[in-house]
């Protein structure tokens, strides 16, 4: 009964109070250093029972190398310490009892790792969510309900992350999130990024890193922060790997598969993986628009679209690291993506005089075929100068994105009796988009002492985009070129950046100060109309981080940064995109970047409950704006710099062990958003308080079975100037491990109540619009996975590349 009361208390109050008291609560603590006396940061601690070496409890040391593991029962234990680059260390046994309830371990010195490591078997899995000093980590490979899903669907369950009806990603109520994969940007617009993540299988993901307030070492783009998606890279010596095969079904079939291989021996580490998938999906959307003269509704447009989409994708990643010496490593990466998607469906618009007299019906039949491919390459160098920690890294990158789209429309208009009012119209479009990106960066780390260091770096990036759109119209005569939708737009941009970071540790206080400067030089050329624009601007972006350990159970922190968001490349493109006869979308070459102030205060209790207060203000925000032509009865959608956005809120995350076999991971965010700006001849002032709750419940069952129940709820929200209604979903899954835990079979059902759908409205000035969007979200997935090869643990290298600043800005079409 006590457990149930604790659980209900948390769910109602949003804070973790579910820790059941025990008669004896022992603890073990210590500080970890290397042979030179320098603290070993974030080492993994495992407390093992001395009699059989089974895991009793685990934890992670802090930035000072100190740790304390509490809640241990009476008994005899030993502790093992592991960290990348160091040999595993095991302490002598010790006893916890009433006479000695707390033990402080001495002389915890870790030595550098040797080339010949003994075989180790890891019995403990990482928690689904980890709270680290500078980020939140979601360990995707530990989630049952992630199996068979896509990366975008996994992101929906990450703390503080929301995904809207079009796949746009927000973090703690703020858009402009920069999404990277393996430390390098995706170079995609919101629409294209959603398409990529829909075609990336969750079984390819290792973890997701969420940084709400990055330091000056990272590019200044993104007021909401950075989401870094880490794909699997086997960390074992010798030849090993994994394979998976999955099948899903909702209203339509889906299939996916992957193969990962890794070979590490002596001075070489070579790795590669392949993943592929095919999905068929369904979606419908309805829009109701009212046109007024004064208070009287003169016309009503009732639009309904029913679409079926087909996606297929192939991804190959290859890489190698060469350990030239103990101090120097050279690496190369190559990633190739190719695939396609298509849409078939009808957009039916019923046009009423007033609100009830049907005048005519227009049907726009759509048939799209799209292909896309990309190549990204990276050459990197890491050199350790001396044993004090001086380090130099360099990256050279090249990326190319190629997207092609064939669009065919058939437009018919009939009267209420079904008789054609005009000759059917056929629109045919062909769009080509190519993006080339070159980037180079260098970084240097210089320690002044064990507790202070300086980081500095330089970066330059060159981007060229070439978009070419051709449209023809045929209505009873030979096809003719549509000048309003035929254009070529070439955009060039150069960003040069430099940063300096200084960090120090004064007793229990950590301080980091940073300053980043970025110069942007850009030129846009609209070839068809022979018009162009140029801009050149320089900005400075400071950042401040302070972290204070109050005592063994409480830590507080403060962070502030000034950030920039540049327009997506396609947002600057003045092309006119045809959605139907009454709805258009157009780019805006006069868009300016938006600038944001972001601040957070964080409190962590016992490493399990984290509370964050956040505030942000963005000026000149880039947002989607709806404008209506009452005479022509058409709606235009484009991006504009819109006044300012102000948001503040509180977020609470808590990992609660309800019982020994039930772990509940919960996240609550209450956020107030305000949008203010001039719109449709008046001042728009939209305000709303949004509550988001995520929960992940993991159950350990007998005979290698486990289960998981997860879900989220989001109350009403503002998506730019559109107000959205509440959304929620619940997902369940079970898993069986066998063959010495090298194989697993996972069955899950996402959104079992099919409750997640978008409903929204925009009523302001002369615009009155209601939107509903529903898609194939309830899907059952069955996934088989198998790991093979030896299990010797060997460190593998992770690194970011030089492409962060342009992340999320390439536009090449969408599905």
CSV table of C-alpha atoms in Angstrom, one decimal, residues 282-628:
chain,number,residue,atom,x,y,z
A,282,UNK,CA,-1.7,6.8,-44.4
A,283,UNK,CA,-2.6,10.4,-43.4
A,284,UNK,CA,-5.6,12.6,-43.7
A,285,UNK,CA,-6.1,16.3,-43.0
A,286,UNK,CA,-9.1,18.6,-42.9
A,287,UNK,CA,-9.0,22.4,-42.9
A,288,UNK,CA,-12.1,24.7,-42.6
A,289,UNK,CA,-11.7,28.3,-43.5
A,290,UNK,CA,-14.3,31.1,-43.2
A,291,UNK,CA,-14.3,34.4,-45.1
A,292,UNK,CA,-16.2,37.3,-43.7
A,293,UNK,CA,-17.5,40.7,-44.5
A,294,UNK,CA,-17.8,42.4,-41.2
A,295,UNK,CA,-19.4,39.9,-38.9
A,296,UNK,CA,-21.1,38.0,-41.7
A,297,UNK,CA,-19.6,34.8,-43.1
A,298,UNK,CA,-19.7,35.2,-46.8
A,299,UNK,CA,-18.0,31.9,-47.8
A,300,UNK,CA,-16.8,28.7,-46.2
A,301,UNK,CA,-14.1,26.4,-47.6
A,302,UNK,CA,-14.2,22.8,-46.3
A,303,UNK,CA,-11.0,21.0,-47.4
A,304,UNK,CA,-10.2,17.3,-46.8
A,305,UNK,CA,-7.0,15.5,-48.0
A,306,UNK,CA,-6.6,11.7,-47.9
A,307,UNK,CA,-3.0,10.6,-48.8
A,308,UNK,CA,-1.1,7.4,-48.9
A,309,UNK,CA,2.7,7.7,-48.7
A,310,UNK,CA,5.4,5.1,-49.5
A,311,UNK,CA,9.0,5.4,-48.2
A,312,UNK,CA,12.1,3.3,-48.8
A,313,UNK,CA,15.6,4.0,-47.7
A,314,UNK,CA,19.1,2.6,-47.6
A,315,UNK,CA,21.9,3.8,-45.4
A,316,UNK,CA,25.6,2.8,-45.4
A,317,UNK,CA,28.2,4.1,-42.9
A,318,UNK,CA,31.8,3.2,-43.2
A,319,UNK,CA,34.7,4.4,-41.0
A,320,UNK,CA,38.2,3.6,-39.8
A,321,UNK,CA,40.5,4.8,-37.0
A,322,UNK,CA,44.3,4.4,-37.2
A,323,UNK,CA,46.2,4.7,-33.9
A,324,UNK,CA,49.5,6.0,-35.3
A,325,UNK,CA,50.9,6.2,-31.8
A,326,UNK,CA,49.7,6.4,-28.2
A,327,UNK,CA,49.2,10.1,-28.8
A,328,UNK,CA,48.0,10.4,-32.3
A,329,UNK,CA,44.8,9.0,-34.0
A,330,UNK,CA,43.7,9.6,-37.6
A,331,UNK,CA,40.1,8.8,-38.6
A,332,UNK,CA,37.9,8.8,-41.6
A,333,UNK,CA,34.1,8.6,-41.9
A,334,UNK,CA,31.7,8.2,-44.8
A,335,UNK,CA,27.9,8.1,-44.8
A,336,UNK,CA,25.8,7.4,-47.8
A,337,UNK,CA,22.0,7.8,-47.8
A,338,UNK,CA,19.6,7.1,-50.7
A,339,UNK,CA,15.9,6.5,-50.9
A,340,UNK,CA,12.6,7.8,-52.2
A,341,UNK,CA,9.1,8.6,-51.2
A,342,UNK,CA,5.9,9.1,-53.0
A,343,UNK,CA,2.4,10.5,-52.3
A,344,UNK,CA,-0.9,9.6,-53.9
A,345,UNK,CA,-4.1,11.2,-52.8
A,346,UNK,CA,-6.9,13.7,-53.4
A,347,UNK,CA,-7.5,17.1,-51.8
A,348,UNK,CA,-11.2,17.9,-52.0
A,349,UNK,CA,-12.5,21.4,-51.4
A,350,UNK,CA,-16.2,22.1,-50.9
A,351,UNK,CA,-17.0,25.8,-51.4
A,352,UNK,CA,-20.1,27.1,-49.7
A,353,UNK,CA,-22.0,30.4,-50.1
A,354,UNK,CA,-22.4,31.5,-46.5
A,355,UNK,CA,-22.0,28.4,-44.4
A,356,UNK,CA,-24.6,26.0,-45.9
A,357,UNK,CA,-25.2,26.6,-49.6
A,358,UNK,CA,-22.8,24.4,-51.7
A,359,UNK,CA,-21.6,26.3,-54.8
A,360,UNK,CA,-18.9,23.9,-56.2
A,361,UNK,CA,-16.4,21.3,-55.4
A,362,UNK,CA,-12.8,21.3,-56.5
A,363,UNK,CA,-10.6,18.1,-56.4
A,364,UNK,CA,-6.9,18.3,-56.6
A,365,UNK,CA,-5.4,14.9,-57.3
A,366,UNK,CA,-1.8,14.6,-56.3
A,367,UNK,CA,0.9,12.1,-57.5
A,368,UNK,CA,4.4,12.8,-56.3
A,369,UNK,CA,7.6,10.8,-56.9
A,370,UNK,CA,10.7,12.0,-55.0
A,371,UNK,CA,14.2,10.6,-54.8
A,372,UNK,CA,17.0,11.8,-52.5
A,373,UNK,CA,20.6,10.9,-51.8
A,374,UNK,CA,23.4,12.3,-49.7
A,375,UNK,CA,27.1,11.8,-49.1
A,376,UNK,CA,28.9,13.1,-46.1
A,377,UNK,CA,32.6,12.6,-45.5
A,378,UNK,CA,35.0,13.5,-42.6
A,379,UNK,CA,38.7,13.3,-42.1
A,380,UNK,CA,39.8,13.9,-38.5
A,381,UNK,CA,43.0,14.0,-36.4
A,382,UNK,CA,43.5,13.9,-32.7
A,383,UNK,CA,46.9,14.4,-31.1
A,384,UNK,CA,47.7,14.4,-27.4
A,385,UNK,CA,50.6,16.8,-26.9
A,386,UNK,CA,51.7,15.7,-23.4
A,387,UNK,CA,50.5,13.9,-20.2
A,388,UNK,CA,49.1,17.1,-18.7
A,389,UNK,CA,46.1,16.9,-21.1
A,390,UNK,CA,47.1,19.3,-23.9
A,391,UNK,CA,45.3,18.2,-27.0
A,392,UNK,CA,44.8,19.2,-30.6
A,393,UNK,CA,42.0,18.1,-32.9
A,394,UNK,CA,41.3,18.9,-36.5
A,395,UNK,CA,38.4,18.0,-38.9
A,396,UNK,CA,37.8,18.5,-42.6
A,397,UNK,CA,34.3,17.8,-43.9
A,398,UNK,CA,32.5,17.6,-47.2
A,399,UNK,CA,28.7,17.0,-47.7
A,400,UNK,CA,26.5,16.9,-50.7
A,401,UNK,CA,22.7,16.6,-50.8
A,402,UNK,CA,20.7,15.9,-53.9
A,403,UNK,CA,16.9,15.9,-54.0
A,404,UNK,CA,14.7,15.5,-57.0
A,405,UNK,CA,10.9,15.7,-57.2
A,406,UNK,CA,8.3,15.1,-59.9
A,407,UNK,CA,4.9,16.5,-59.0
A,408,UNK,CA,1.7,15.9,-61.0
A,409,UNK,CA,-1.7,17.5,-60.2
A,410,UNK,CA,-5.1,17.0,-61.8
A,411,UNK,CA,-7.6,19.7,-60.9
A,412,UNK,CA,-11.3,19.3,-61.6
A,413,UNK,CA,-14.2,21.6,-60.6
A,414,UNK,CA,-17.9,20.5,-60.5
A,415,UNK,CA,-21.2,22.0,-59.5
A,416,UNK,CA,-23.4,20.5,-56.8
A,417,UNK,CA,-24.9,18.1,-59.3
A,418,UNK,CA,-21.4,16.8,-60.2
A,419,UNK,CA,-21.3,18.4,-63.7
A,420,UNK,CA,-17.9,19.8,-64.8
A,421,UNK,CA,-17.8,23.6,-64.6
A,422,UNK,CA,-14.5,23.9,-66.5
A,423,UNK,CA,-12.0,21.8,-68.4
A,424,UNK,CA,-9.8,19.7,-66.2
A,425,UNK,CA,-6.4,21.3,-65.5
A,426,UNK,CA,-3.1,19.4,-65.4
A,427,UNK,CA,-0.1,20.9,-63.6
A,428,UNK,CA,3.3,19.2,-63.9
A,429,UNK,CA,6.3,20.3,-61.8
A,430,UNK,CA,10.0,19.2,-61.6
A,431,UNK,CA,12.2,20.4,-58.8
A,432,UNK,CA,15.9,19.8,-58.3
A,433,UNK,CA,17.9,20.8,-55.3
A,434,UNK,CA,21.6,20.4,-54.7
A,435,UNK,CA,23.6,21.5,-51.7
A,436,UNK,CA,27.4,21.4,-51.3
A,437,UNK,CA,29.1,22.1,-48.0
A,438,UNK,CA,32.8,22.4,-47.2
A,439,UNK,CA,34.0,22.8,-43.6
A,440,UNK,CA,37.2,22.8,-41.6
A,441,UNK,CA,37.9,23.3,-37.9
A,442,UNK,CA,40.6,23.0,-35.3
A,443,UNK,CA,40.4,22.8,-31.5
A,444,UNK,CA,43.0,23.1,-28.8
A,445,UNK,CA,42.8,22.2,-25.1
A,446,UNK,CA,45.4,23.6,-22.7
A,447,UNK,CA,45.2,22.7,-19.0
A,448,UNK,CA,46.7,25.2,-16.5
A,449,UNK,CA,46.3,22.9,-13.5
A,450,UNK,CA,44.4,19.9,-12.4
A,451,UNK,CA,41.3,22.1,-11.9
A,452,UNK,CA,41.4,24.7,-14.7
A,453,UNK,CA,41.8,24.6,-18.5
A,454,UNK,CA,41.4,26.7,-21.6
A,455,UNK,CA,39.7,25.6,-24.9
A,456,UNK,CA,40.0,27.5,-28.1
A,457,UNK,CA,39.1,26.8,-31.7
A,458,UNK,CA,38.6,28.2,-35.3
A,459,UNK,CA,36.2,27.1,-37.9
A,460,UNK,CA,35.1,28.0,-41.5
A,461,UNK,CA,32.3,26.7,-43.6
A,462,UNK,CA,31.2,27.3,-47.2
A,463,UNK,CA,27.7,26.4,-48.4
A,464,UNK,CA,26.2,26.6,-51.9
A,465,UNK,CA,22.6,25.7,-52.7
A,466,UNK,CA,21.1,25.5,-56.2
A,467,UNK,CA,17.4,25.0,-56.5
A,468,UNK,CA,15.7,24.8,-59.9
A,469,UNK,CA,11.9,24.6,-60.2
A,470,UNK,CA,10.0,24.2,-63.5
A,471,UNK,CA,6.2,24.1,-63.8
A,472,UNK,CA,3.8,23.8,-66.7
A,473,UNK,CA,0.0,24.2,-66.9
A,474,UNK,CA,-2.3,22.5,-69.4
A,475,UNK,CA,-6.0,23.2,-69.6
A,476,UNK,CA,-7.4,22.2,-73.0
A,477,UNK,CA,-4.4,23.4,-74.9
A,478,UNK,CA,-0.7,22.7,-75.2
A,479,UNK,CA,1.3,22.9,-71.9
A,480,UNK,CA,2.5,26.4,-71.1
A,481,UNK,CA,5.2,27.4,-68.6
A,482,UNK,CA,3.8,28.8,-65.3
A,483,UNK,CA,6.1,31.9,-64.7
A,484,UNK,CA,4.9,32.2,-61.1
A,485,UNK,CA,6.3,28.8,-60.2
A,486,UNK,CA,9.3,28.5,-62.5
A,487,UNK,CA,12.5,29.8,-61.1
A,488,UNK,CA,16.2,29.1,-60.2
A,489,UNK,CA,17.6,30.3,-56.9
A,490,UNK,CA,21.3,30.1,-56.0
A,491,UNK,CA,22.5,30.8,-52.5
A,492,UNK,CA,26.0,31.1,-51.2
A,493,UNK,CA,27.1,31.5,-47.6
A,494,UNK,CA,30.4,31.6,-45.6
A,495,UNK,CA,30.5,31.4,-41.8
A,496,UNK,CA,33.8,32.0,-40.0
A,497,UNK,CA,33.9,31.4,-36.2
A,498,UNK,CA,36.3,31.5,-33.3
A,499,UNK,CA,35.7,30.6,-29.6
A,500,UNK,CA,37.5,30.7,-26.3
A,501,UNK,CA,36.4,28.8,-23.2
A,502,UNK,CA,37.9,28.9,-19.7
A,503,UNK,CA,36.8,26.5,-17.0
A,504,UNK,CA,38.0,26.1,-13.4
A,505,UNK,CA,37.1,24.2,-10.2
A,506,UNK,CA,37.3,26.1,-6.9
A,507,UNK,CA,36.6,23.6,-4.1
A,508,UNK,CA,33.0,22.5,-4.8
A,509,UNK,CA,32.3,25.2,-7.4
A,510,UNK,CA,32.7,24.7,-11.1
A,511,UNK,CA,32.8,27.7,-13.4
A,512,UNK,CA,33.0,27.9,-17.2
A,513,UNK,CA,33.1,31.2,-19.1
A,514,UNK,CA,33.0,31.3,-22.9
A,515,UNK,CA,32.9,33.7,-25.8
A,516,UNK,CA,32.2,32.8,-29.5
A,517,UNK,CA,32.4,35.1,-32.5
A,518,UNK,CA,30.7,34.3,-35.8
A,519,UNK,CA,30.9,36.2,-39.1
A,520,UNK,CA,28.3,35.5,-41.7
A,521,UNK,CA,28.7,36.4,-45.4
A,522,UNK,CA,25.8,35.5,-47.7
A,523,UNK,CA,24.5,36.1,-51.2
A,524,UNK,CA,21.3,35.1,-52.8
A,525,UNK,CA,20.6,35.2,-56.6
A,526,UNK,CA,17.2,34.7,-58.1
A,527,UNK,CA,18.4,33.8,-61.6
A,528,UNK,CA,15.0,34.0,-63.5
A,529,UNK,CA,14.2,37.5,-62.4
A,530,UNK,CA,17.9,38.6,-62.2
A,531,UNK,CA,17.6,39.9,-58.7
A,532,UNK,CA,20.0,39.3,-55.8
A,533,UNK,CA,20.7,40.3,-52.2
A,534,UNK,CA,23.9,40.4,-50.0
A,535,UNK,CA,24.5,40.5,-46.3
A,536,UNK,CA,27.6,40.5,-44.0
A,537,UNK,CA,27.3,40.6,-40.2
A,538,UNK,CA,29.5,39.8,-37.2
A,539,UNK,CA,28.1,38.8,-33.8
A,540,UNK,CA,29.5,37.8,-30.4
A,541,UNK,CA,27.9,35.1,-28.2
A,542,UNK,CA,28.9,34.9,-24.5
A,543,UNK,CA,28.1,31.9,-22.3
A,544,UNK,CA,28.3,31.4,-18.5
A,545,UNK,CA,28.0,28.1,-16.5
A,546,UNK,CA,28.3,27.7,-12.7
A,547,UNK,CA,27.8,24.5,-10.8
A,548,UNK,CA,27.9,24.2,-7.0
A,549,UNK,CA,27.8,21.1,-4.9
A,550,UNK,CA,26.0,22.1,-1.7
A,551,UNK,CA,26.4,18.7,0.0
A,552,UNK,CA,26.4,15.0,-0.9
A,553,UNK,CA,22.8,15.0,-1.9
A,554,UNK,CA,22.2,18.5,-3.4
A,555,UNK,CA,23.8,20.2,-6.4
A,556,UNK,CA,22.7,23.5,-8.0
A,557,UNK,CA,23.7,25.1,-11.3
A,558,UNK,CA,23.2,28.2,-13.4
A,559,UNK,CA,23.8,28.7,-17.2
A,560,UNK,CA,23.3,31.5,-19.6
A,561,UNK,CA,24.0,31.9,-23.3
A,562,UNK,CA,23.2,34.2,-26.2
A,563,UNK,CA,22.4,32.4,-29.4
A,564,UNK,CA,21.4,32.9,-33.1
A,565,UNK,CA,19.1,31.2,-35.5
A,566,UNK,CA,19.7,31.8,-39.2
A,567,UNK,CA,16.9,31.2,-41.8
A,568,UNK,CA,16.7,27.9,-43.4
A,569,UNK,CA,18.1,28.0,-47.0
A,570,UNK,CA,14.7,27.3,-48.5
A,571,UNK,CA,13.0,29.9,-46.3
A,572,UNK,CA,15.1,32.5,-48.2
A,573,UNK,CA,14.1,31.0,-51.5
A,574,UNK,CA,11.4,33.1,-53.1
A,575,UNK,CA,9.8,30.2,-54.9
A,576,UNK,CA,6.0,29.9,-54.9
A,577,UNK,CA,4.9,26.5,-53.9
A,578,UNK,CA,1.4,25.3,-55.0
A,579,UNK,CA,-0.6,23.3,-52.4
A,580,UNK,CA,-4.0,23.6,-54.2
A,581,UNK,CA,-5.9,26.3,-56.0
A,582,UNK,CA,-6.5,28.2,-52.8
A,583,UNK,CA,-3.4,27.6,-50.7
A,584,UNK,CA,0.2,28.7,-51.5
A,585,UNK,CA,3.5,28.8,-49.8
A,586,UNK,CA,6.4,31.2,-50.6
A,587,UNK,CA,9.9,31.9,-49.3
A,588,UNK,CA,11.1,35.2,-48.1
A,589,UNK,CA,14.6,36.5,-49.2
A,590,UNK,CA,14.4,39.3,-46.7
A,591,UNK,CA,14.4,37.1,-43.6
A,592,UNK,CA,16.8,38.1,-40.9
A,593,UNK,CA,18.3,35.9,-38.2
A,594,UNK,CA,16.7,35.8,-34.8
A,595,UNK,CA,18.6,36.2,-31.6
A,596,UNK,CA,17.9,34.6,-28.2
A,597,UNK,CA,18.8,35.0,-24.5
A,598,UNK,CA,18.6,31.6,-22.7
A,599,UNK,CA,19.0,31.0,-19.0
A,600,UNK,CA,18.5,28.0,-16.7
A,601,UNK,CA,18.8,27.2,-13.0
A,602,UNK,CA,19.1,23.5,-12.1
A,603,UNK,CA,18.9,21.6,-8.8
A,604,UNK,CA,19.7,17.9,-8.5
A,605,UNK,CA,18.8,15.8,-5.5
A,606,UNK,CA,20.6,12.5,-4.9
A,607,UNK,CA,21.3,12.2,-8.6
A,608,UNK,CA,17.7,11.1,-9.1
A,609,UNK,CA,15.4,14.1,-9.1
A,610,UNK,CA,16.4,17.1,-11.2
A,611,UNK,CA,14.4,20.4,-11.2
A,612,UNK,CA,15.1,23.1,-13.8
A,613,UNK,CA,13.8,26.7,-14.0
A,614,UNK,CA,14.3,28.1,-17.5
A,615,UNK,CA,13.8,31.5,-19.2
A,616,UNK,CA,14.2,32.5,-22.8
A,617,UNK,CA,13.5,35.5,-25.0
A,618,UNK,CA,13.9,35.5,-28.8
A,619,UNK,CA,13.7,38.7,-30.8
A,620,UNK,CA,12.7,38.8,-34.5
A,621,UNK,CA,11.5,35.2,-34.3
A,622,UNK,CA,11.3,33.3,-37.6
A,623,UNK,CA,7.8,31.8,-37.7
A,624,UNK,CA,5.2,30.6,-40.2
A,625,UNK,CA,2.6,33.3,-40.8
A,626,UNK,CA,-0.8,32.9,-42.5
A,627,UNK,CA,-2.2,35.7,-44.7
A,628,UNK,CA,-5.5,35.7,-46.4
